[in-house]
Coordinates of C-alpha atoms and ligand atoms in Angstrom, one line a residue:
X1 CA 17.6 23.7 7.6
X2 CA 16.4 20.3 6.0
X3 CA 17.4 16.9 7.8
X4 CA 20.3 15.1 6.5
X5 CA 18.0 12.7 5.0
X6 CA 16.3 15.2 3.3
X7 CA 19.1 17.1 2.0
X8 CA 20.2 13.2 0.3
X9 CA 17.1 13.3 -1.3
X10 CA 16.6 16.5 -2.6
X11 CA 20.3 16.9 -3.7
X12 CA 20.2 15.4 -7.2
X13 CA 23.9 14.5 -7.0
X14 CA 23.6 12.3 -3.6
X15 CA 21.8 8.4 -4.0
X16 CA 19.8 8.0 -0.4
X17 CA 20.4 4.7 1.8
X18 CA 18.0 4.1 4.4
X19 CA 18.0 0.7 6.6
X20 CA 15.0 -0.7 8.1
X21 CA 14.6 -1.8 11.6
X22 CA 12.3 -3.5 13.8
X23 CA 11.4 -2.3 17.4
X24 CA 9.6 -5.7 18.3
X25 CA 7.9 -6.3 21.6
X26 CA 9.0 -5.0 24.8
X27 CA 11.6 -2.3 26.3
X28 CA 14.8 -4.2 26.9
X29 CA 15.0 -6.8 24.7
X30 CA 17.5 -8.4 22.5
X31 CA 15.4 -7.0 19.6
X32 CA 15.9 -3.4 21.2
X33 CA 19.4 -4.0 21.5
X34 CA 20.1 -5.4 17.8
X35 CA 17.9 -2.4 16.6
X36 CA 20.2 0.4 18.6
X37 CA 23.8 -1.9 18.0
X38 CA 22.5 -1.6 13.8
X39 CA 22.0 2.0 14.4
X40 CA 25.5 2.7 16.3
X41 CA 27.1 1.2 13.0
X42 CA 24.7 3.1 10.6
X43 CA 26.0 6.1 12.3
X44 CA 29.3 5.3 11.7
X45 CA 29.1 4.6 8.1
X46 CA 28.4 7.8 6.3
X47 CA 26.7 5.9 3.3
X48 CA 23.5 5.6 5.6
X49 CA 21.1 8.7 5.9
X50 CA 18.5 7.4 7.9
X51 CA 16.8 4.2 9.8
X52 CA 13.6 3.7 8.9
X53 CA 11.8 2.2 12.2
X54 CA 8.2 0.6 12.0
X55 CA 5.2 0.9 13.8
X56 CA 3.5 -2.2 15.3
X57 CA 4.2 -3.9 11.9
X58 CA 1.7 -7.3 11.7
X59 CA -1.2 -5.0 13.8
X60 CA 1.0 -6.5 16.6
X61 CA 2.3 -4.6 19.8
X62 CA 5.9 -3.1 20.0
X63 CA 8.4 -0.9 21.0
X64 CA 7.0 2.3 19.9
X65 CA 8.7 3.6 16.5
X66 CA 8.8 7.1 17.9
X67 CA 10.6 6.5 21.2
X68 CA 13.3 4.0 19.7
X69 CA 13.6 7.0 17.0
X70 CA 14.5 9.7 19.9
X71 CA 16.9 7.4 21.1
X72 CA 18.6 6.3 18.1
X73 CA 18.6 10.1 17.2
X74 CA 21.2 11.1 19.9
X75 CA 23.5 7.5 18.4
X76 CA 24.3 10.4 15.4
X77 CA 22.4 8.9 12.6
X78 CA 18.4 10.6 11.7
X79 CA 15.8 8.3 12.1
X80 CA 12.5 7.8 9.4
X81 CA 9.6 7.1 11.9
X82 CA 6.7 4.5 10.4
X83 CA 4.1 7.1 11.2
X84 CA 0.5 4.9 10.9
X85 CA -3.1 5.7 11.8
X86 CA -4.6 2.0 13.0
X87 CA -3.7 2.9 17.1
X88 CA -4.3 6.4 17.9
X89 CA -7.1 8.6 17.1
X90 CA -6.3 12.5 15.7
X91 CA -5.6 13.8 19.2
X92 CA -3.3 11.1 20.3
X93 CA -1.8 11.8 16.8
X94 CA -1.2 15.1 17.2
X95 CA 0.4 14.8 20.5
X96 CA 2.7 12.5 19.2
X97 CA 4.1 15.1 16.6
X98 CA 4.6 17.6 18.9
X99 CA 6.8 15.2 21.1
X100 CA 8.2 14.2 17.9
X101 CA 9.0 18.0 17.1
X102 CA 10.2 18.7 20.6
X103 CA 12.9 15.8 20.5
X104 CA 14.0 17.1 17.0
X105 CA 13.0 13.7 15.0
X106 CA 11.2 15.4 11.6
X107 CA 11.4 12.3 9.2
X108 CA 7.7 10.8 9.3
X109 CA 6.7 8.1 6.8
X110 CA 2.6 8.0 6.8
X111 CA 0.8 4.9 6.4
X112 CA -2.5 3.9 7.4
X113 CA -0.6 0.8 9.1
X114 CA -1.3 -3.0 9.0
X115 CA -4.9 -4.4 10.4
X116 CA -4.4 -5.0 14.3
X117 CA -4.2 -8.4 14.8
X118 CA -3.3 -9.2 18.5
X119 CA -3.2 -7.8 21.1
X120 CA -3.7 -7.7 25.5
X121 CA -6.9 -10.3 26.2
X122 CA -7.7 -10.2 22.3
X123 CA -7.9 -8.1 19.3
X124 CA -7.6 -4.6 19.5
X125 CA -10.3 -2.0 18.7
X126 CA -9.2 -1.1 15.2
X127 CA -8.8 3.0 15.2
X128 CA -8.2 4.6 12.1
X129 CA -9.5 8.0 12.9
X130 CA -7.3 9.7 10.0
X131 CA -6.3 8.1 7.1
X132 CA -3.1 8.8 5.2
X133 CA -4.2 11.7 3.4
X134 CA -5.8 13.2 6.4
X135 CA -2.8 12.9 8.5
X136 CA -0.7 14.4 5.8
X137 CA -3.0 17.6 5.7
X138 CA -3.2 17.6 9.2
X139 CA 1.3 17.5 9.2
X140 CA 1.0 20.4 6.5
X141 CA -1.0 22.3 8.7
X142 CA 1.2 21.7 11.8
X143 CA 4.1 22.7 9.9
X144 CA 2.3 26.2 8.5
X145 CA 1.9 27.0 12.3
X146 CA -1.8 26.5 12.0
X147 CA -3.4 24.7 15.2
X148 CA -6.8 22.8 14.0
X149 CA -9.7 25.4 14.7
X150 CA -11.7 22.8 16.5
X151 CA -9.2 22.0 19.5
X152 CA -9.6 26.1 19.7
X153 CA -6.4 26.6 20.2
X154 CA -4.1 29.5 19.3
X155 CA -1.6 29.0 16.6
X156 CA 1.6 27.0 17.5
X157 CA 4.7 27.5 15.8
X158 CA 5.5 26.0 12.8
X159 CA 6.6 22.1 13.0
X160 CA 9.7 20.9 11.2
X161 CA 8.2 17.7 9.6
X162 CA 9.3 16.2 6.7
X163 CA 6.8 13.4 6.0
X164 CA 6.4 11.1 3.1
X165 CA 4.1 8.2 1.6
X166 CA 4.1 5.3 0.2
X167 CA 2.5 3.3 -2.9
X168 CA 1.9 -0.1 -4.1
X169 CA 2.4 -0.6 -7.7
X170 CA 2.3 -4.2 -6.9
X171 CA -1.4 -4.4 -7.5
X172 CA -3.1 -7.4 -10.3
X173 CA -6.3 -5.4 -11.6
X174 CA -6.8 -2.0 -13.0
X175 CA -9.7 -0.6 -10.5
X176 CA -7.0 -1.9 -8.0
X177 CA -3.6 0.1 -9.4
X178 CA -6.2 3.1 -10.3
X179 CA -7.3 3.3 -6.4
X180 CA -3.8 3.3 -5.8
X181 CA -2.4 6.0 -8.5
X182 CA -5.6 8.1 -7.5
X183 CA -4.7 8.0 -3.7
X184 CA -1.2 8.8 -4.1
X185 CA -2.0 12.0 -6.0
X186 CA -4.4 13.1 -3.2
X187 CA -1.5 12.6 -0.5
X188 CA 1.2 14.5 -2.5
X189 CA -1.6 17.6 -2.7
X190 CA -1.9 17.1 0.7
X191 CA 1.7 17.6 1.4
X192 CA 4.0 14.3 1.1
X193 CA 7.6 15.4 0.1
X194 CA 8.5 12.2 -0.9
X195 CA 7.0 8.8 -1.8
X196 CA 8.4 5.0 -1.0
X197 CA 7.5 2.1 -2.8
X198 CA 5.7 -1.0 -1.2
X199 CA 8.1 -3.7 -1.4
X200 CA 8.0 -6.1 -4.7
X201 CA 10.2 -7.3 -7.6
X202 CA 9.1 -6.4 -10.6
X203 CA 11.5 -4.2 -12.4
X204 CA 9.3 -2.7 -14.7
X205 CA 6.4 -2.0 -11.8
X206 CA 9.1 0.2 -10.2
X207 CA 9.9 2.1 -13.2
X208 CA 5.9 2.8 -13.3
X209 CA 5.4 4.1 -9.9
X210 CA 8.7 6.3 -10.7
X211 CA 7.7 7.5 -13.8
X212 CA 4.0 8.4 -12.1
X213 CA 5.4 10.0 -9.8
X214 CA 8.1 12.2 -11.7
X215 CA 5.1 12.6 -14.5
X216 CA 3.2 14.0 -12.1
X217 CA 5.3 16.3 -9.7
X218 CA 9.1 16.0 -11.2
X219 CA 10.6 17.5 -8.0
X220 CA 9.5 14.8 -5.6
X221 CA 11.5 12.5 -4.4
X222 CA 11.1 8.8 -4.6
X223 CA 12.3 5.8 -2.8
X224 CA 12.5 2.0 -4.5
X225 CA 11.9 -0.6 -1.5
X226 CA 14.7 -3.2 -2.1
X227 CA 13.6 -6.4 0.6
X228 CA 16.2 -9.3 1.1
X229 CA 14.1 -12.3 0.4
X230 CA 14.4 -15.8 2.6
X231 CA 12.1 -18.7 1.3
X232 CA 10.0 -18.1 4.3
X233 CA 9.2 -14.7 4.0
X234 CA 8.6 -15.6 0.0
X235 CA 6.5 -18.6 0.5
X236 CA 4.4 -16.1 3.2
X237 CA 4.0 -13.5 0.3
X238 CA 3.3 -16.1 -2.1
X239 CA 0.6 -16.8 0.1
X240 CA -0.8 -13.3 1.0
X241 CA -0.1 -14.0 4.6
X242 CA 1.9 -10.0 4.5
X243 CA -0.5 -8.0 2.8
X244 CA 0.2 -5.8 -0.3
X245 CA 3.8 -7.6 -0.5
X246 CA 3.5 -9.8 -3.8
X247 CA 6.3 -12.5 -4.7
X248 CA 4.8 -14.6 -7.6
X249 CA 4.8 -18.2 -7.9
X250 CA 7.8 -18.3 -10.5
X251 CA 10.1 -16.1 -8.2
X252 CA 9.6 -18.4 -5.0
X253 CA 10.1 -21.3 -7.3
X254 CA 13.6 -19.5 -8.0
X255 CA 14.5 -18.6 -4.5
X256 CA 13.0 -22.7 -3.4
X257 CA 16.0 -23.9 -6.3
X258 CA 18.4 -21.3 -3.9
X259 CA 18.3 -23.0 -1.0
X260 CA 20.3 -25.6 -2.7
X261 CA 23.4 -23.3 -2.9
X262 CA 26.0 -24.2 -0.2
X263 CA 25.1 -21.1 1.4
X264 CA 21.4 -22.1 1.2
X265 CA 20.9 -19.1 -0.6
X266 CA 22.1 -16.2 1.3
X267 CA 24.4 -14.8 -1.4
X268 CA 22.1 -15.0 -4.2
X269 CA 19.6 -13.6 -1.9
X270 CA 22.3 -10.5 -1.2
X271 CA 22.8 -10.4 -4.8
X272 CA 19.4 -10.1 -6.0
X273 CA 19.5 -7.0 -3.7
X274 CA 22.3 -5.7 -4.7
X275 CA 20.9 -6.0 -8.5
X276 CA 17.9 -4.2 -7.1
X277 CA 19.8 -1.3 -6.0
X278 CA 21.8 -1.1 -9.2
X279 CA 18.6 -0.6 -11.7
X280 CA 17.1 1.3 -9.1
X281 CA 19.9 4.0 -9.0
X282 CA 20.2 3.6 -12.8
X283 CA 16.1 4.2 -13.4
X284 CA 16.3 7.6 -11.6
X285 CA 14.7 6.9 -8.1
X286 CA 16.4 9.0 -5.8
X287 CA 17.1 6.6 -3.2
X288 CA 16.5 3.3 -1.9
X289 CA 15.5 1.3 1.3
X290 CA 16.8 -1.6 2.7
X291 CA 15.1 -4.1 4.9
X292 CA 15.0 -7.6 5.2
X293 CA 14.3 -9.9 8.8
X294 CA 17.7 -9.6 10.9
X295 CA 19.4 -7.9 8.2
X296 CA 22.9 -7.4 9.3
X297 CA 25.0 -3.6 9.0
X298 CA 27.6 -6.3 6.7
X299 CA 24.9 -7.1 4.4
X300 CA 23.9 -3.6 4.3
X301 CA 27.0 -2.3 3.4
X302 CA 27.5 -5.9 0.6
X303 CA 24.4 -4.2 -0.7
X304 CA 25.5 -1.1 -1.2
X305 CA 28.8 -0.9 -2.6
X306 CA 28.1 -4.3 -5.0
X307 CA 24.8 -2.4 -6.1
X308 CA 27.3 0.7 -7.2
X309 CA 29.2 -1.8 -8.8
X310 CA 26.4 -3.0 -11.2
X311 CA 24.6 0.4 -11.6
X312 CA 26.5 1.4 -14.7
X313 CA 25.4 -1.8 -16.4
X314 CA 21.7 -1.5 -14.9
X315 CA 19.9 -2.1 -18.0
X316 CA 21.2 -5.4 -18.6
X317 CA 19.8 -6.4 -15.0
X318 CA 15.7 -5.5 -16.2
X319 CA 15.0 -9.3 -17.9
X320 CA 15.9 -10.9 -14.3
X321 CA 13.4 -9.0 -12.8
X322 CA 10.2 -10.1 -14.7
X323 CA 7.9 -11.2 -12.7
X324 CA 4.5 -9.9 -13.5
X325 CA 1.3 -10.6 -11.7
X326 CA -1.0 -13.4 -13.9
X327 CA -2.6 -11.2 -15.9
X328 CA -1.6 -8.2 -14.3
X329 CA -2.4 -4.3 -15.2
X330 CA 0.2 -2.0 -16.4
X331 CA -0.6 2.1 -16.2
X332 CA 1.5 2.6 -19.2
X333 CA 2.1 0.6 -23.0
X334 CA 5.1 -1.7 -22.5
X335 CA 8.5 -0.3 -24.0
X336 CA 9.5 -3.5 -25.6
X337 CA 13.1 -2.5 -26.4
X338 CA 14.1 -2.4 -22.4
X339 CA 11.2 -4.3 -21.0
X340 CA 10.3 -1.1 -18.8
X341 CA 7.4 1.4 -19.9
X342 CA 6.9 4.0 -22.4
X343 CA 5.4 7.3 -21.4
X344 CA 1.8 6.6 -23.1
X345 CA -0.6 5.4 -20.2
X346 CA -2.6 2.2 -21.2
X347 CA -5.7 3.4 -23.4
X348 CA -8.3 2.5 -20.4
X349 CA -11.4 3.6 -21.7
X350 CA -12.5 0.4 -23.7
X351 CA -11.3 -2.1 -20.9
X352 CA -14.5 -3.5 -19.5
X353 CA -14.9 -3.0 -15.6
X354 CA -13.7 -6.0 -13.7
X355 CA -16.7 -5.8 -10.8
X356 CA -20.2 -5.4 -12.1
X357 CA -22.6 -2.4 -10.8
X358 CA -24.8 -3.9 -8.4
X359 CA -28.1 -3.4 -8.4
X360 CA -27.8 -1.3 -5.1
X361 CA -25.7 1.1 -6.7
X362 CA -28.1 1.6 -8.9
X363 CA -31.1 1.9 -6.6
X364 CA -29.1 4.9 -4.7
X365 CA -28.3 6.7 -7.9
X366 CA -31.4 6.9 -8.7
X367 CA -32.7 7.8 -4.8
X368 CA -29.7 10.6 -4.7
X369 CA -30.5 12.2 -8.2
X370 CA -33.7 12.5 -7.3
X371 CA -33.5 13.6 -3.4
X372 CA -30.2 14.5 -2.8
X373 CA -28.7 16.2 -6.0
X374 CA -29.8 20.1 -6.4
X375 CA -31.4 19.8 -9.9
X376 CA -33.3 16.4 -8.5
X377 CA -37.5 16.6 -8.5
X378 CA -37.6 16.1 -4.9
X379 CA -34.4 18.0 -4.0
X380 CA -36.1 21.5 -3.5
X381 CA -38.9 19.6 -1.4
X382 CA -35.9 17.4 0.6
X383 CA -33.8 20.5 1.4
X384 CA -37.4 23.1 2.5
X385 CA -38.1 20.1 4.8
X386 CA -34.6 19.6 6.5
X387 CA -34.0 23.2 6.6
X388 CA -37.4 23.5 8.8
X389 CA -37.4 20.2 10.3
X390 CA -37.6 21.3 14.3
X391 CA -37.2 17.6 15.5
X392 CA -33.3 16.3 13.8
X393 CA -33.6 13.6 16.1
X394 CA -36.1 11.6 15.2
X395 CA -34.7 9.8 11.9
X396 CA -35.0 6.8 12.4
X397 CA -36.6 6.2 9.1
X398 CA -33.2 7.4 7.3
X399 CA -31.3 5.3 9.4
X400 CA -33.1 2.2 8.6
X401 CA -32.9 2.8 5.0
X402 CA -29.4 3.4 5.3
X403 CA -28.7 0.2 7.8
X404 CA -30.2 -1.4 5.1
X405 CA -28.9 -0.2 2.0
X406 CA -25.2 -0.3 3.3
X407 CA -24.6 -1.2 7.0
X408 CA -25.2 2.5 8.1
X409 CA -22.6 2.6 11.0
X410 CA -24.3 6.2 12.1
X411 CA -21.7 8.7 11.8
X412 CA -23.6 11.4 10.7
X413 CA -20.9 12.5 8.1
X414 CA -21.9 10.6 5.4
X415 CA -19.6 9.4 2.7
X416 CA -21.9 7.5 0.8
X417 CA -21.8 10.3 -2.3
X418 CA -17.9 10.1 -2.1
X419 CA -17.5 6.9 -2.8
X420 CA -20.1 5.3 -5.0
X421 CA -22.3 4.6 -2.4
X422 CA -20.2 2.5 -0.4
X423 CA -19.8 3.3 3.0
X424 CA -16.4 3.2 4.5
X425 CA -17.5 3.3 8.2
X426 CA -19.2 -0.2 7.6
X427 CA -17.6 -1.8 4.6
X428 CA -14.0 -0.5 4.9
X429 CA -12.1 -2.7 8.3
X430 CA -9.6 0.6 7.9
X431 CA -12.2 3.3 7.2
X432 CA -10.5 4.6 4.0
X433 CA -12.3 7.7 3.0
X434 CA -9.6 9.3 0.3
X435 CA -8.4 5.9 -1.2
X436 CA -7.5 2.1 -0.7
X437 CA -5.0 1.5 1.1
X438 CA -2.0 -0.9 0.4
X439 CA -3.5 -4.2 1.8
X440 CA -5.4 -5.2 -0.7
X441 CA -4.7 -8.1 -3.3
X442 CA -6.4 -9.8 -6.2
X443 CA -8.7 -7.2 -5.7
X444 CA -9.9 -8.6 -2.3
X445 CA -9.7 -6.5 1.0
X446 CA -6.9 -6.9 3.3
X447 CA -8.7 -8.1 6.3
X448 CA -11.3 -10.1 4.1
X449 CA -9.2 -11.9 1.3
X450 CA -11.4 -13.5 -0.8
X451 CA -14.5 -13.0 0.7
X452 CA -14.7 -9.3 0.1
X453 CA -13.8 -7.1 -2.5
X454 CA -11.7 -3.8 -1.5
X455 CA -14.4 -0.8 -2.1
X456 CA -12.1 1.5 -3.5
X457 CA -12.4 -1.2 -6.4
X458 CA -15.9 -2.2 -6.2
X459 CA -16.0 1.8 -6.6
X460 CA -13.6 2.2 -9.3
X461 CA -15.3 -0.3 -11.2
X462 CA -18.9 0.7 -10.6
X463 CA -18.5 4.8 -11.6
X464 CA -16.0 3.5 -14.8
X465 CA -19.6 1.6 -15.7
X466 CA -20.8 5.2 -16.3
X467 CA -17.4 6.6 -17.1
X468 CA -16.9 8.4 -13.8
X469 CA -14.7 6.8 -12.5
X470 CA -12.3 10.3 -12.3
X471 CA -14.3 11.6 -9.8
X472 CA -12.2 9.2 -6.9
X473 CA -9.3 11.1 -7.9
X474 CA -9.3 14.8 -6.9
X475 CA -12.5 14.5 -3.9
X476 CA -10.8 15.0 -0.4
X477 CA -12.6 13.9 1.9
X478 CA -12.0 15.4 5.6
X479 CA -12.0 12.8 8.8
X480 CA -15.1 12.6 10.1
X481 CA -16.3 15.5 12.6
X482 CA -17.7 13.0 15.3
X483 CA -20.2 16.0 16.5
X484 CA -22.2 14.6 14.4
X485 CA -22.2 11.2 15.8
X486 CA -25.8 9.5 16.0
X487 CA -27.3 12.6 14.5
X488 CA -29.6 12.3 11.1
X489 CA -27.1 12.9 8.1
X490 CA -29.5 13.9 6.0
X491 CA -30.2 17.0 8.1
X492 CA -26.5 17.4 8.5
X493 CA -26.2 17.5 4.4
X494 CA -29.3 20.0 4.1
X495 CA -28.1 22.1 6.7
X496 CA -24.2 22.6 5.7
X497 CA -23.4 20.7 9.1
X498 CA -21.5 17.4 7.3
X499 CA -18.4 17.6 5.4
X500 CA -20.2 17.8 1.9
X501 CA -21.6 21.3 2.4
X502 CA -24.5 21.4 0.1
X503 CA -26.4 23.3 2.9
X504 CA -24.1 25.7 2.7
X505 CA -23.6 25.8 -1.2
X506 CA -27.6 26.7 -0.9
X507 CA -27.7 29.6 1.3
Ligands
SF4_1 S1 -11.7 -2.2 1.9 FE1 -9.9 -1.7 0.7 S2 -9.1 0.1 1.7 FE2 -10.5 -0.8 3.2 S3 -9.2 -2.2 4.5 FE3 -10.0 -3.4 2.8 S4 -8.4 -3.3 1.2 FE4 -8.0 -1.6 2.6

């Protein structure tokens, strides 16, 4: 039998309400007791299928998502556990979702999770053993009973997850929205059963990520993310201090003029979220999901029933919600008669890449087509000499090469082919091997705004230069099998030991 808050979703007559709350720091705090007080009235108002409850948001230590989830649980109401990837490795993963299975909470949202940003003495080392797409196959298996063959383990019974994604639409360039699209497609093969939106408020930015989505896989579910905006929290997005969340300079002008309001702005704030819910019910998205800092069950429930209230009317809502990024990239032609999309995707083939190829790239295209590609002049002599070599490890030839070609972080599961010969061990803070992740803005990483460019775009950008740019969008690329740590990847690709199996292909 499906949770309740699946059921809302994949009943096509039923509109899905989920609430967001926030753990925060410690175990019996007044945050802990707001979060279980908002849950105790959620449960009691039927409109509500599910609090959502995040993990470490900010990279900062807190309550953890999934023991505030087991408790609010037994209040009556399902909880929708922030599931991320930046604090435990696969292991500690996968002991979490059994104890998620065993105290019956199945609603996982995967993420790879904010940077870590503070933490006990310091910083915390950064994990990110799994990325999104990895942790969604490794659910999928979970829940087909299968037990990963290299923990050797027998087969466990099936798990009862029900896990979803999320994507930003919210993103300026086209390499950027492409890293994003192409990502999201990898985690819905890879078992998401439904997909939230990053936060934003561009009405016409939600209607692409819904129409993707439903373009792509009809039945799947989707949730608009509907955020009740202070000037604060604008003025920090504004300034890319909350990464992937985008409010542009003319919407925090508006909500600046707000705080003039008697009220200093808290109705029109409620309003403007209320208006969200309305053209998000009227679009098509299956649901929506509230949060906003100290949102209170009263606001939740203004938001709800005034957002009813508008959604027959919804269209007339679209022309307040225009706030594209400067310059920003749509997927599809504009549909000037609503100020949403039409169906045709933008025509992207004469749209000149935004990041040049470097001259690096082209070094290693040349070096792999010629060593490393079966077909390449050396590649016969390459893979006689790996197959035979009797001393793996000495390489430390390859590894300076590779140190100084890309910041070789020695993992011996190379990635370089996968990703235009970047390497997302050294130039990736999150490790990223299947996509970017949400963080990124402008086209600048996350963890490095402008200073470095995300690689997911750098490698959009650089294939699109010799129009392969398509090959980001179907590769999965496994986690890394850390056998093969501080071993010569080389011999690992000639000998079927790394994840790209030529070896193998050759025998
Ligand atoms: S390089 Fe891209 S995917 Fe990696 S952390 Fe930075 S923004 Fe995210």
């Amino acid at each position: 039998m499906n949770s309740r808050f699946a059921e809302s979703l994949l009943n096509k007559n039923s509109f899905c309400v989920t609430w967001e709350l926030v753990p925060g720091r410690g175990a019996h705090e007044k945050s802990q007791q707001d979060a279980v007080k908002a849950a105790r009235l959620a449960a009691a108002d039927g409109r509500i299928h599910a609090v959502t409850i995040t993990d470490n948001p900010g990279g900062r230590p807190a309550l953890s998502a999934s023991c505030l989830g087991i408790e609010i649980q037994k209040l009556g109401i399902e909880a929708l556990i922030h599931f991320t990837c930046k604090d435990k490795n696969r292991n500690q993963i996968e002991s979490e979702l059994y104890a998620l299975e065993r105290a019956g909470v199945e609603n996982l949202l995967v993420m790879s999770g904010d940077y870590p940003s503070s933490g006990f003495k310091g910083r915390p080392k950064p994990v990110f053993d799994l990325d999104p797409v990895q942790l969604l196959d490794l659910i999928n298996s979970l829940n087909n009973g299968a037990s990963e063959p290299s923990a050797g383990a027998n087969p466990c019974q099936p798990t009862r997850f029900f896990a979803g994604c999320v994507v930003s639409p919210f993103k300026a360039s086209e390499a950027e929205l492409m890293a994003q699209y192409y990502k999201l497609k990898k985690k819905i093969d890879h078992g998401a059963r439904f997909v939230i939106t990053q936060l934003g408020f561009d009405a016409r930015k939600f209607h692409e990520a819904l129409q993707f989505v439903k373009l792509y896989r009809p039945e799947l579910p989707v949730i608009g993310n509907i955020y009740v905006l202070p000037f604060g929290a604008a003025k920090m997005m504004n300034a890319n201090q909350l990464p992937g969340s985008v409010v542009t300079d003319r919407l925090l002008e508006q909500i600046d003029q707000e705080r003039n309001d008697e009220d200093k702005g808290s109705g029109a704030r409620l309003l403007r979220a209320a208006k969200m819910y309305a053209f998000m019910k009227g679009m098509g998205f299956d649901g929506v999901h509230l949060g906003g800092h100290n949102l209170k069950y009263e606001q939740v429930a203004y938001i709800t029933e005034k957002g009813e209230e508008l959604s027959s009317d919804w269209m007339k809502l679209i022309p307040e919600f225009d706030y594209p990024q400067t310059g920003g990239f749509y997927y599809y032609e504009p549909d000037h008669a609503n100020g949403l999309n039409t169906k045709t995707p933008v025509n992207r083939t004469g749209l000149v890449p935004e990041y040049p190829v470097s001259a690096n790239h082209r070094l290693m295209r040349w070096f792999h087509q010629v060593f490393f590609q079966p077909g390449g002049h050396l590649f016969p002599l390459m893979a006689k000499y790996y197959k035979g070599n009797k001393n793996p490890e000495k390489y430390r030839l390859e590894h300076l090469l590779k140190v100084i070609g890309n910041g070789c972080q020695d993992c011996g599961d190379c990635a370089l082919l996968d990703i235009a010969y970047l390497c997302p061990m050294a130039q990736c803070p999150k490790n990223q091997r299947n996509g970017a992740c949400g963080g990124s803005m402008n086209g600048w990483c996350e963890v490095y705004p402008q200073q470095k460019k995300c690689i997911w775009v750098k490698a959009y950008a650089m294939l699109k230069a010799y129009h392969e740019e398509s090959q980001l969008e179907n590769l999965y690329v496994p986690p890394v099998n850390w056998d093969l740590y501080h071993t010569s990847a080389w011999y690992n690709y000639f000998t079927g030991r790394d994840h790209s199996a030529v070896g193998k292909k050759m025998e």
